[in-house]
mmCIF file of C-alpha atoms and ligand atoms in Angstrom:
data_model
loop_
_atom_site.group_PDB
_atom_site.id
_atom_site.type_symbol
_atom_site.label_atom_id
_atom_site.label_comp_id
_atom_site.label_asym_id
_atom_site.label_seq_id
_atom_site.Cartn_x
_atom_site.Cartn_y
_atom_site.Cartn_z
ATOM 1 C CA MET A 200 -0.109 -0.020 0.104
ATOM 2 C CA PHE A 201 1.190 3.591 -0.629
ATOM 3 C CA SER A 202 1.359 6.212 1.518
ATOM 4 C CA LEU A 203 -1.208 9.061 0.785
ATOM 5 C CA PRO A 204 0.274 11.422 -1.956
ATOM 6 C CA ASN A 205 1.208 15.167 -0.276
ATOM 7 C CA ASN A 206 -0.703 16.409 -4.270
ATOM 8 C CA VAL A 207 -3.444 15.588 -6.911
ATOM 9 C CA THR A 208 -4.222 16.874 -9.999
ATOM 10 C CA LEU A 209 -8.351 17.183 -10.556
ATOM 11 C CA ILE A 210 -9.073 16.819 -14.438
ATOM 12 C CA GLU A 211 -11.810 18.151 -14.869
ATOM 13 C CA VAL A 212 -14.608 16.983 -17.483
ATOM 14 C CA GLY A 213 -18.267 18.689 -16.891
ATOM 15 C CA PRO A 214 -17.993 20.715 -20.057
ATOM 16 C CA ARG A 215 -17.606 17.092 -21.598
ATOM 17 C CA ASP A 216 -18.464 14.214 -20.035
ATOM 18 C CA GLY A 217 -21.020 16.047 -17.548
ATOM 19 C CA LEU A 218 -22.676 17.522 -20.526
ATOM 20 C CA GLN A 219 -22.644 14.978 -23.391
ATOM 21 C CA ASN A 220 -25.367 13.442 -22.661
ATOM 22 C CA GLU A 221 -27.610 16.611 -21.565
ATOM 23 C CA LYS A 222 -30.547 16.336 -23.210
ATOM 24 C CA ASN A 223 -31.111 20.235 -22.855
ATOM 25 C CA GLN A 224 -28.994 21.965 -25.482
ATOM 26 C CA ILE A 225 -26.826 23.700 -23.318
ATOM 27 C CA PRO A 226 -25.916 27.973 -25.133
ATOM 28 C CA THR A 227 -22.705 27.901 -26.489
ATOM 29 C CA HIS A 228 -22.145 31.111 -24.388
ATOM 30 C CA ILE A 229 -22.959 29.764 -20.915
ATOM 31 C CA LYS A 230 -20.587 26.606 -21.965
ATOM 32 C CA LEU A 231 -17.673 28.688 -22.070
ATOM 33 C CA SER A 232 -18.555 30.493 -18.949
ATOM 34 C CA PHE A 233 -18.701 27.374 -16.970
ATOM 35 C CA ILE A 234 -15.591 26.511 -17.775
ATOM 36 C CA ARG A 235 -14.041 30.009 -17.408
ATOM 37 C CA ALA A 236 -15.531 29.594 -13.774
ATOM 38 C CA LEU A 237 -13.842 26.104 -13.702
ATOM 39 C CA GLN A 238 -10.295 28.036 -14.003
ATOM 40 C CA LEU A 239 -10.301 30.728 -12.181
ATOM 41 C CA ALA A 240 -10.996 28.075 -9.429
ATOM 42 C CA GLY A 241 -7.851 26.802 -10.323
ATOM 43 C CA ILE A 242 -8.927 23.667 -12.338
ATOM 44 C CA GLU A 243 -5.179 23.440 -14.710
ATOM 45 C CA GLU A 244 -6.214 20.191 -16.842
ATOM 46 C CA MET A 245 -10.309 20.414 -18.308
ATOM 47 C CA GLU A 246 -12.002 18.373 -20.749
ATOM 48 C CA VAL A 247 -13.586 20.832 -22.607
ATOM 49 C CA THR A 248 -15.288 19.675 -26.099
ATOM 50 C CA SER A 249 -15.382 16.728 -28.206
ATOM 51 C CA PHE A 250 -14.708 16.699 -32.107
ATOM 52 C CA VAL A 251 -17.411 13.811 -32.751
ATOM 53 C CA SER A 252 -20.471 13.144 -35.369
ATOM 54 C CA PRO A 253 -22.728 15.530 -33.962
ATOM 55 C CA LYS A 254 -25.267 12.995 -35.317
ATOM 56 C CA TRP A 255 -24.133 10.675 -32.085
ATOM 57 C CA VAL A 256 -23.451 13.772 -29.686
ATOM 58 C CA PRO A 257 -26.090 17.058 -30.797
ATOM 59 C CA GLN A 258 -24.632 18.882 -27.534
ATOM 60 C CA MET A 259 -20.259 18.474 -28.652
ATOM 61 C CA ALA A 260 -21.639 20.110 -31.731
ATOM 62 C CA ASP A 261 -20.465 23.632 -31.177
ATOM 63 C CA ALA A 262 -16.724 21.735 -30.740
ATOM 64 C CA ALA A 263 -15.120 24.675 -33.132
ATOM 65 C CA ASP A 264 -16.669 27.759 -31.385
ATOM 66 C CA ILE A 265 -15.691 26.869 -28.038
ATOM 67 C CA MET A 266 -12.362 26.368 -29.229
ATOM 68 C CA GLN A 267 -12.095 29.979 -31.312
ATOM 69 C CA GLN A 268 -13.954 31.694 -27.896
ATOM 70 C CA ILE A 269 -12.262 29.361 -25.471
ATOM 71 C CA LYS A 270 -9.438 31.716 -23.018
ATOM 72 C CA ASN A 271 -5.903 29.965 -22.799
ATOM 73 C CA LYS A 272 -5.546 28.255 -19.560
ATOM 74 C CA GLY A 273 -3.222 25.231 -18.830
ATOM 75 C CA ARG A 274 -4.293 21.966 -20.627
ATOM 76 C CA GLN A 275 -7.156 21.680 -22.291
ATOM 77 C CA ILE A 276 -7.831 18.721 -23.959
ATOM 78 C CA VAL A 277 -10.988 17.665 -26.606
ATOM 79 C CA LEU A 278 -11.606 14.561 -26.900
ATOM 80 C CA THR A 279 -11.105 12.982 -30.475
ATOM 81 C CA PRO A 280 -12.639 9.413 -31.710
ATOM 82 C CA ASN A 281 -11.452 8.777 -35.317
ATOM 83 C CA ALA A 282 -9.069 11.392 -38.190
ATOM 84 C CA LYS A 283 -12.047 12.948 -39.021
ATOM 85 C CA GLY A 284 -12.079 13.949 -35.608
ATOM 86 C CA ILE A 285 -8.512 14.891 -34.820
ATOM 87 C CA GLU A 286 -8.463 17.090 -38.333
ATOM 88 C CA LYS A 287 -11.245 19.594 -37.171
ATOM 89 C CA ALA A 288 -9.314 19.033 -33.643
ATOM 90 C CA LYS A 289 -6.244 20.605 -35.599
ATOM 91 C CA GLU A 290 -7.813 23.346 -37.205
ATOM 92 C CA ALA A 291 -10.185 25.094 -33.928
ATOM 93 C CA HIS A 292 -5.833 24.693 -32.899
ATOM 94 C CA ALA A 293 -6.191 22.342 -30.179
ATOM 95 C CA LYS A 294 -3.253 20.836 -28.106
ATOM 96 C CA SER A 295 -4.478 18.479 -25.997
ATOM 97 C CA MET A 296 -6.394 15.279 -27.365
ATOM 98 C CA ALA A 297 -8.330 12.127 -26.201
ATOM 99 C CA VAL A 298 -9.396 9.418 -27.991
ATOM 100 C CA PHE A 299 -11.214 6.824 -26.122
ATOM 101 C CA VAL A 300 -11.626 3.231 -26.186
ATOM 102 C CA GLY A 301 -12.737 0.374 -24.546
ATOM 103 C CA VAL A 302 -12.299 -2.616 -23.169
ATOM 104 C CA SER A 303 -15.731 -4.498 -23.904
ATOM 105 C CA ASP A 304 -16.071 -4.974 -27.845
ATOM 106 C CA THR A 305 -19.866 -4.491 -27.870
ATOM 107 C CA PHE A 306 -19.285 -1.016 -25.458
ATOM 108 C CA ASN A 307 -17.073 0.127 -28.462
ATOM 109 C CA GLN A 308 -18.823 -0.855 -31.237
ATOM 110 C CA LYS A 309 -22.465 0.798 -29.532
ATOM 111 C CA ASN A 310 -20.275 4.005 -28.702
ATOM 112 C CA ILE A 311 -18.585 4.328 -32.140
ATOM 113 C CA ASN A 312 -18.850 2.110 -34.282
ATOM 114 C CA ARG A 313 -15.705 0.083 -34.183
ATOM 115 C CA THR A 314 -14.467 -3.436 -32.915
ATOM 116 C CA THR A 315 -11.358 -2.680 -29.969
ATOM 117 C CA GLU A 316 -8.832 -4.156 -32.271
ATOM 118 C CA GLU A 317 -9.956 -1.971 -35.286
ATOM 119 C CA SER A 318 -10.733 0.747 -32.715
ATOM 120 C CA VAL A 319 -6.670 0.181 -31.503
ATOM 121 C CA ASN A 320 -5.592 -0.773 -35.428
ATOM 122 C CA SER A 321 -7.039 2.878 -36.624
ATOM 123 C CA LEU A 322 -5.798 5.089 -34.372
ATOM 124 C CA ARG A 323 -2.016 3.763 -33.794
ATOM 125 C CA PRO A 324 -0.534 5.539 -36.287
ATOM 126 C CA LEU A 325 -2.749 8.768 -35.765
ATOM 127 C CA ILE A 326 -0.877 8.906 -32.497
ATOM 128 C CA LEU A 327 2.550 8.291 -33.680
ATOM 129 C CA GLN A 328 1.446 11.184 -35.642
ATOM 130 C CA LEU A 329 0.229 12.743 -33.136
ATOM 131 C CA LYS A 330 3.101 12.004 -31.479
ATOM 132 C CA GLN A 331 5.910 13.364 -33.918
ATOM 133 C CA GLU A 332 4.199 17.083 -33.700
ATOM 134 C CA GLY A 333 4.889 17.273 -30.701
ATOM 135 C CA TYR A 334 0.468 16.957 -29.238
ATOM 136 C CA PHE A 335 -0.059 15.473 -25.595
ATOM 137 C CA VAL A 336 -1.723 12.433 -25.810
ATOM 138 C CA ARG A 337 -4.179 11.234 -23.522
ATOM 139 C CA ALA A 338 -5.788 6.944 -23.490
ATOM 140 C CA CYS A 339 -8.762 7.193 -22.531
ATOM 141 C CA ILE A 340 -9.610 3.407 -21.310
ATOM 142 C CA SER A 341 -14.031 2.822 -21.421
ATOM 143 C CA THR A 342 -15.433 -1.131 -19.428
ATOM 144 C CA ALA A 343 -11.878 -0.744 -17.093
ATOM 145 C CA PHE A 344 -13.918 -2.778 -14.829
ATOM 146 C CA HIS A 345 -17.508 -3.743 -16.072
ATOM 147 C CA CYS A 346 -19.659 -3.452 -19.220
ATOM 148 C CA PRO A 347 -23.255 -2.483 -19.072
ATOM 149 C CA TYR A 348 -23.336 -5.100 -21.877
ATOM 150 C CA GLU A 349 -20.951 -8.231 -21.836
ATOM 151 C CA GLY A 350 -21.238 -7.854 -17.162
ATOM 152 C CA SER A 351 -17.427 -7.751 -15.755
ATOM 153 C CA ILE A 352 -13.675 -7.531 -17.226
ATOM 154 C CA GLU A 353 -11.215 -9.856 -16.794
ATOM 155 C CA LEU A 354 -8.074 -8.018 -15.114
ATOM 156 C CA GLU A 355 -5.953 -8.926 -17.752
ATOM 157 C CA LYS A 356 -7.580 -7.333 -20.494
ATOM 158 C CA THR A 357 -7.267 -4.274 -18.921
ATOM 159 C CA LEU A 358 -4.224 -4.755 -18.337
ATOM 160 C CA ASP A 359 -3.417 -5.842 -22.042
ATOM 161 C CA LEU A 360 -5.199 -2.682 -23.734
ATOM 162 C CA CYS A 361 -4.000 -0.506 -21.148
ATOM 163 C CA ARG A 362 0.064 -1.399 -22.623
ATOM 164 C CA GLN A 363 -1.091 -1.416 -25.924
ATOM 165 C CA PHE A 364 -1.951 1.630 -25.900
ATOM 166 C CA SER A 365 1.473 2.740 -23.324
ATOM 167 C CA ASP A 366 3.145 0.936 -26.259
ATOM 168 C CA MET A 367 2.776 3.465 -28.076
ATOM 169 C CA ASN A 368 3.433 6.303 -26.017
ATOM 170 C CA VAL A 369 0.506 8.069 -24.921
ATOM 171 C CA ASP A 370 1.209 10.791 -22.656
ATOM 172 C CA GLU A 371 -1.136 9.995 -19.877
ATOM 173 C CA LEU A 372 -3.493 7.126 -19.036
ATOM 174 C CA SER A 373 -6.940 8.149 -17.646
ATOM 175 C CA VAL A 374 -8.682 4.251 -16.613
ATOM 176 C CA ALA A 375 -13.134 4.695 -16.269
ATOM 177 C CA ASP A 376 -14.992 2.821 -14.791
ATOM 178 C CA THR A 377 -17.906 4.181 -16.963
ATOM 179 C CA ASP A 378 -20.895 2.598 -15.503
ATOM 180 C CA GLY A 379 -19.780 3.273 -12.367
ATOM 181 C CA MET A 380 -19.529 -0.353 -10.887
ATOM 182 C CA ALA A 381 -16.508 -0.970 -9.872
ATOM 183 C CA ASN A 382 -15.650 -1.250 -5.547
ATOM 184 C CA PRO A 383 -12.705 0.039 -3.401
ATOM 185 C CA ALA A 384 -10.983 -3.713 -4.243
ATOM 186 C CA MET A 385 -12.198 -3.489 -7.648
ATOM 187 C CA SER A 386 -10.215 -0.529 -7.779
ATOM 188 C CA TYR A 387 -7.381 -1.305 -5.631
ATOM 189 C CA ASP A 388 -6.385 -4.317 -7.363
ATOM 190 C CA LEU A 389 -6.389 -2.478 -10.700
ATOM 191 C CA PHE A 390 -4.944 0.514 -10.295
ATOM 192 C CA LEU A 391 -2.369 -1.224 -7.592
ATOM 193 C CA ALA A 392 -1.443 -3.318 -11.158
ATOM 194 C CA LEU A 393 -1.442 -0.454 -13.124
ATOM 195 C CA ARG A 394 1.626 1.650 -11.095
ATOM 196 C CA GLU A 395 3.788 -1.997 -10.755
ATOM 197 C CA GLN A 396 2.927 -2.357 -14.498
ATOM 198 C CA PHE A 397 3.602 1.065 -15.744
ATOM 199 C CA PRO A 398 5.654 3.290 -13.124
ATOM 200 C CA LYS A 399 6.642 6.344 -15.639
ATOM 201 C CA GLN A 400 2.779 6.806 -17.396
ATOM 202 C CA LEU A 401 0.687 9.214 -16.464
ATOM 203 C CA LEU A 402 -1.637 7.769 -15.122
ATOM 204 C CA THR A 403 -5.899 8.834 -14.243
ATOM 205 C CA ALA A 404 -8.308 7.496 -12.890
ATOM 206 C CA HIS A 405 -11.279 8.382 -13.757
ATOM 207 C CA PHE A 406 -14.888 7.120 -12.896
ATOM 208 C CA HIS A 407 -18.703 7.421 -12.941
ATOM 209 C CA ASP A 408 -21.007 7.361 -9.299
ATOM 210 C CA THR A 409 -23.465 5.078 -10.695
ATOM 211 C CA ARG A 410 -23.895 3.268 -7.061
ATOM 212 C CA LYS A 411 -22.588 5.696 -4.912
ATOM 213 C CA LEU A 412 -18.976 4.380 -4.209
ATOM 214 C CA GLY A 413 -17.033 6.931 -6.590
ATOM 215 C CA LEU A 414 -15.590 8.194 -3.035
ATOM 216 C CA THR A 415 -14.737 4.815 -1.864
ATOM 217 C CA ASN A 416 -12.748 3.877 -5.764
ATOM 218 C CA ILE A 417 -10.895 7.272 -5.617
ATOM 219 C CA TYR A 418 -9.734 6.882 -1.739
ATOM 220 C CA ALA A 419 -9.125 3.008 -2.342
ATOM 221 C CA ALA A 420 -7.625 4.290 -5.703
ATOM 222 C CA LEU A 421 -4.421 7.328 -3.305
ATOM 223 C CA GLN A 422 -4.202 4.093 -1.713
ATOM 224 C CA ALA A 423 -2.996 2.273 -4.585
ATOM 225 C CA GLY A 424 0.092 5.270 -5.940
ATOM 226 C CA VAL A 425 -2.733 7.091 -8.048
ATOM 227 C CA ASP A 426 -2.862 11.011 -7.911
ATOM 228 C CA ARG A 427 -4.509 12.109 -10.323
ATOM 229 C CA PHE A 428 -8.425 11.879 -11.308
ATOM 230 C CA ASP A 429 -11.168 12.891 -13.125
ATOM 231 C CA THR A 430 -14.507 14.423 -12.307
ATOM 232 C CA SER A 431 -17.004 16.813 -12.906
ATOM 233 C CA ALA A 432 -18.315 19.885 -11.631
ATOM 234 C CA GLY A 433 -22.010 19.364 -9.908
ATOM 235 C CA GLY A 434 -21.478 15.701 -10.428
ATOM 236 C CA LEU A 435 -22.924 15.890 -14.262
ATOM 237 C CA GLY A 436 -22.109 13.478 -16.164
ATOM 238 C CA GLY A 437 -22.802 9.396 -18.357
ATOM 239 C CA CYS A 438 -22.183 8.031 -21.833
ATOM 240 C CA PRO A 439 -24.331 8.716 -24.153
ATOM 241 C CA PHE A 440 -23.739 5.026 -24.850
ATOM 242 C CA ALA A 441 -23.535 3.515 -21.639
ATOM 243 C CA PRO A 442 -26.855 2.953 -20.244
ATOM 244 C CA GLY A 443 -27.532 2.829 -16.695
ATOM 245 C CA ALA A 444 -24.224 4.891 -16.203
ATOM 246 C CA THR A 445 -24.707 8.172 -14.195
ATOM 247 C CA GLY A 446 -22.730 11.592 -13.921
ATOM 248 C CA ASN A 447 -18.150 11.160 -13.009
ATOM 249 C CA VAL A 448 -17.981 11.082 -9.357
ATOM 250 C CA ALA A 449 -18.431 15.257 -7.808
ATOM 251 C CA THR A 450 -15.476 17.842 -8.424
ATOM 252 C CA GLU A 451 -16.900 19.534 -5.201
ATOM 253 C CA ASP A 452 -17.229 16.062 -3.342
ATOM 254 C CA VAL A 453 -13.945 14.768 -3.992
ATOM 255 C CA LEU A 454 -12.558 18.353 -3.210
ATOM 256 C CA TYR A 455 -13.886 18.081 0.181
ATOM 257 C CA LEU A 456 -12.352 14.441 0.811
ATOM 258 C CA LEU A 457 -9.558 15.438 -0.380
ATOM 259 C CA GLN A 458 -8.653 18.869 1.279
ATOM 260 C CA SER A 459 -10.156 15.831 4.769
ATOM 261 C CA LEU A 460 -7.196 13.940 4.162
ATOM 262 C CA ASN A 461 -5.067 17.396 3.895
ATOM 263 C CA ILE A 462 -4.205 17.057 -0.265
ATOM 264 C CA GLU A 463 -3.116 19.611 -1.435
ATOM 265 C CA THR A 464 -5.633 20.561 -4.807
ATOM 266 C CA GLY A 465 -5.365 24.463 -6.245
ATOM 267 C CA LEU A 466 -8.590 24.693 -6.708
ATOM 268 C CA ASN A 467 -11.147 26.694 -4.359
ATOM 269 C CA MET A 468 -14.376 24.975 -3.122
ATOM 270 C CA ASN A 469 -16.558 28.184 -3.611
ATOM 271 C CA ALA A 470 -15.871 28.399 -6.902
ATOM 272 C CA ILE A 471 -16.289 25.550 -8.293
ATOM 273 C CA CYS A 472 -20.197 25.773 -6.505
ATOM 274 C CA GLN A 473 -20.729 28.419 -8.509
ATOM 275 C CA ALA A 474 -19.098 27.301 -11.483
ATOM 276 C CA VAL A 475 -22.027 24.849 -11.257
ATOM 277 C CA GLU A 476 -24.634 26.917 -10.531
ATOM 278 C CA ILE A 477 -23.790 28.565 -13.352
ATOM 279 C CA VAL A 478 -24.613 25.421 -15.738
ATOM 280 C CA GLU A 479 -28.035 24.885 -13.526
ATOM 281 C CA PRO A 480 -30.694 26.530 -14.638
ATOM 282 C CA TYR A 481 -29.889 25.188 -18.322
ATOM 283 C CA LEU A 482 -29.487 21.636 -17.043
ATOM 284 C CA SER A 483 -33.364 18.628 -16.756
ATOM 285 C CA ARG A 484 -32.043 16.861 -13.217
ATOM 286 C CA PRO A 485 -31.313 19.393 -9.772
ATOM 287 C CA ILE A 486 -27.880 19.665 -8.886
ATOM 288 C CA GLU A 487 -28.144 17.443 -5.120
ATOM 289 C CA THR A 488 -23.968 16.910 -4.880
ATOM 290 C CA ALA A 489 -23.133 17.085 -0.656
ATOM 291 C CA MET A 490 -20.467 20.272 -1.202
ATOM 292 C CA TYR A 491 -23.091 22.262 -4.107
ATOM 293 C CA GLN A 492 -25.903 21.781 -1.840
ATOM 294 C CA GLN A 493 -23.726 22.945 1.458
ATOM 295 C CA PHE A 494 -23.145 25.855 -0.892
ATOM 296 C CA LYS A 495 -26.986 26.475 -1.727
ATOM 297 C CA ARG A 496 -27.596 27.028 1.512
ATOM 298 C CA GLU A 497 -25.249 28.789 3.429
ATOM 299 C CA GLY A 498 -24.304 30.623 -0.090
ATOM 300 C CA HIS A 499 -20.503 29.434 1.041
ATOM 301 C CA ILE A 500 -18.391 26.707 2.453
ATOM 302 C CA CYS A 501 -16.046 27.825 4.915
HETATM 303 P P1 LIG B 782 -19.595 5.995 -37.981
HETATM 304 O O1 LIG B 782 -20.967 6.267 -37.644
HETATM 305 O O2 LIG B 782 -19.226 4.493 -38.124
HETATM 306 O O3 LIG B 782 -18.921 7.630 -38.882
HETATM 307 O O4 LIG B 782 -19.355 6.335 -36.408
HETATM 308 P P2 LIG B 782 -18.303 6.829 -40.713
HETATM 309 O O5 LIG B 782 -16.775 7.586 -40.000
HETATM 310 O O6 LIG B 782 -19.085 6.196 -41.230
HETATM 311 O O7 LIG B 782 -18.747 8.652 -40.858
HETATM 312 C C1 LIG B 782 -20.580 8.652 -41.393
HETATM 313 C C2 LIG B 782 -20.391 10.319 -41.154
HETATM 314 O O8 LIG B 782 -20.103 10.927 -39.511
HETATM 315 C C3 LIG B 782 -19.509 10.643 -41.720
HETATM 316 O O9 LIG B 782 -21.009 12.020 -42.291
HETATM 317 C C4 LIG B 782 -18.723 11.131 -41.708
HETATM 318 O O10 LIG B 782 -18.211 12.356 -42.164
HETATM 319 C C5 LIG B 782 -19.169 12.025 -40.274
HETATM 320 P P3 LIG B 782 -21.674 11.734 -43.111
HETATM 321 O O11 LIG B 782 -21.100 11.416 -44.734
HETATM 322 O O12 LIG B 782 -22.676 10.632 -43.488
HETATM 323 O O13 LIG B 782 -22.140 13.039 -44.169
HETATM 324 N N1 LIG B 782 -18.613 11.718 -39.573
HETATM 325 C C6 LIG B 782 -17.577 12.421 -37.955
HETATM 326 N N2 LIG B 782 -18.639 13.939 -38.009
HETATM 327 C C7 LIG B 782 -17.902 15.098 -37.430
HETATM 328 N N3 LIG B 782 -17.065 14.740 -36.321
HETATM 329 C C8 LIG B 782 -16.173 13.136 -36.212
HETATM 330 C C9 LIG B 782 -16.651 12.321 -37.380
HETATM 331 N N4 LIG B 782 -16.496 11.380 -38.068
HETATM 332 C C10 LIG B 782 -16.988 10.731 -39.002
HETATM 333 N N5 LIG B 782 -15.059 12.534 -35.202
HETATM 334 C C11 LIG B 782 -17.954 8.333 -35.159
HETATM 335 C C12 LIG B 782 -18.436 6.770 -35.203
HETATM 336 C C13 LIG B 782 -16.890 7.980 -34.454
HETATM 337 C C14 LIG B 782 -18.246 9.012 -35.618
HETATM 338 C C15 LIG B 782 -19.245 8.015 -34.611
HETATM 339 O O14 LIG B 782 -19.225 6.888 -33.601
HETATM 340 C C16 LIG B 782 -18.806 9.112 -32.631
HETATM 341 O O15 LIG B 782 -18.758 10.173 -32.918
HETATM 342 N N6 LIG B 782 -18.981 8.000 -31.014
HETATM 343 C C17 LIG B 782 -19.314 9.230 -30.451
HETATM 344 C C18 LIG B 782 -19.442 8.198 -29.376
HETATM 345 C C19 LIG B 782 -19.372 9.962 -28.375
HETATM 346 O O16 LIG B 782 -18.694 10.896 -28.460
HETATM 347 N N7 LIG B 782 -19.574 8.643 -26.933
HETATM 348 C C20 LIG B 782 -19.145 9.867 -25.800
HETATM 349 C C21 LIG B 782 -17.370 9.890 -25.174
HETATM 350 S S1 LIG B 782 -15.809 8.167 -24.225
HETATM 351 C C22 LIG B 782 -17.271 8.889 -23.307
HETATM 352 O O17 LIG B 782 -18.354 8.825 -22.590
HETATM 353 C C23 LIG B 782 -16.224 7.594 -22.111
HETATM 354 C C24 LIG B 782 -15.348 8.733 -21.314
HETATM 355 O O18 LIG B 782 -16.040 9.320 -20.457
HETATM 356 C C25 LIG B 782 -14.114 7.551 -20.288
HETATM 357 C C26 LIG B 782 -15.528 6.542 -19.317
HETATM 358 O O19 LIG B 782 -16.607 6.902 -18.473
HETATM 359 O O20 LIG B 782 -15.704 4.782 -20.240
HETATM 360 C C27 LIG B 782 -14.011 8.879 -22.252
HETATM 361 MG MG1 LIG B 783 -16.629 8.918 -18.463
#
């Protein structure tokens, strides 16, 4: 067991994972205000939008407008599923790209219309090219624990897919519990194995909070040596092609956990909640995270 880190990085995925499954079309200027408020709260790494097919994910159709108007700060990541997405992201002057592949073939088919193997084979030359051209490449590994269609995923299968991307020299692996079915023992085992097998790899854990085990899964991953987590302000999110999955574990609730453990993040709790306040009126559901509720009751969090 690793000792807990002194510092943790939270990679904000609210503007992308958080909003992609939202039924109401959020105005572009509100997304930009949300992103700006998150930057002002101290976020240094953020998934800001996706260059995916607008027929598949209509909410992300304004990706080029977002990129044109966004204020530069830290690492701004865009999701790119294929060559076309990468081309559009380059035209929009993105410098950090995230590719995404499921360990589960069925999920991968539903999400990007390819088998896992087809995806890996078509992404390999694209990633090598991006790396040669100096882009930051993040590989998101979906259904690392469980698939909404196939059920449990063997740990070895996840390690094998991670190895393939690590061999492509991606800058970061973000390993995801897509439908929020992991538990702390599963989180500890997988992240310890990843930490041991890829000691030099920038490694991030991405938990959805379907069964409200997100915080305990994060605590287990911290003990396995992980110090980077994808989180979503307001606990928004979910993949449209992972039925039953709810939002990502909430940035403000993870921040509270980390503060209680004296772990530094550089983030301001009130400012994160103020960012949530910007987007909440446009959402189809209320925000019920513990820290945002307290912020709304008291106007601030000490
Ligand atoms: P396809 O239908 O197989 O694509 O979809 P295609 O290559 O056959 O092209 C069909 C049409 O789409 C063509 O246009 C292409 O030009 C266009 P047409 O000739 O019919 O007018 N097209 C595109 N348009 C814009 N941007 C593109 C693009 N590519 C093709 N990049 C495709 C394949 C990958 C496009 C589609 O399946 C897709 O967009 N999927 C995205 C799904 C998605 O965004 N899922 C959510 C993100 S992943 C996630 O949330 C998980 C994560 O959070 C981690 C976790 O929690 O697990 C990261
Ligand atoms: Mg996700």
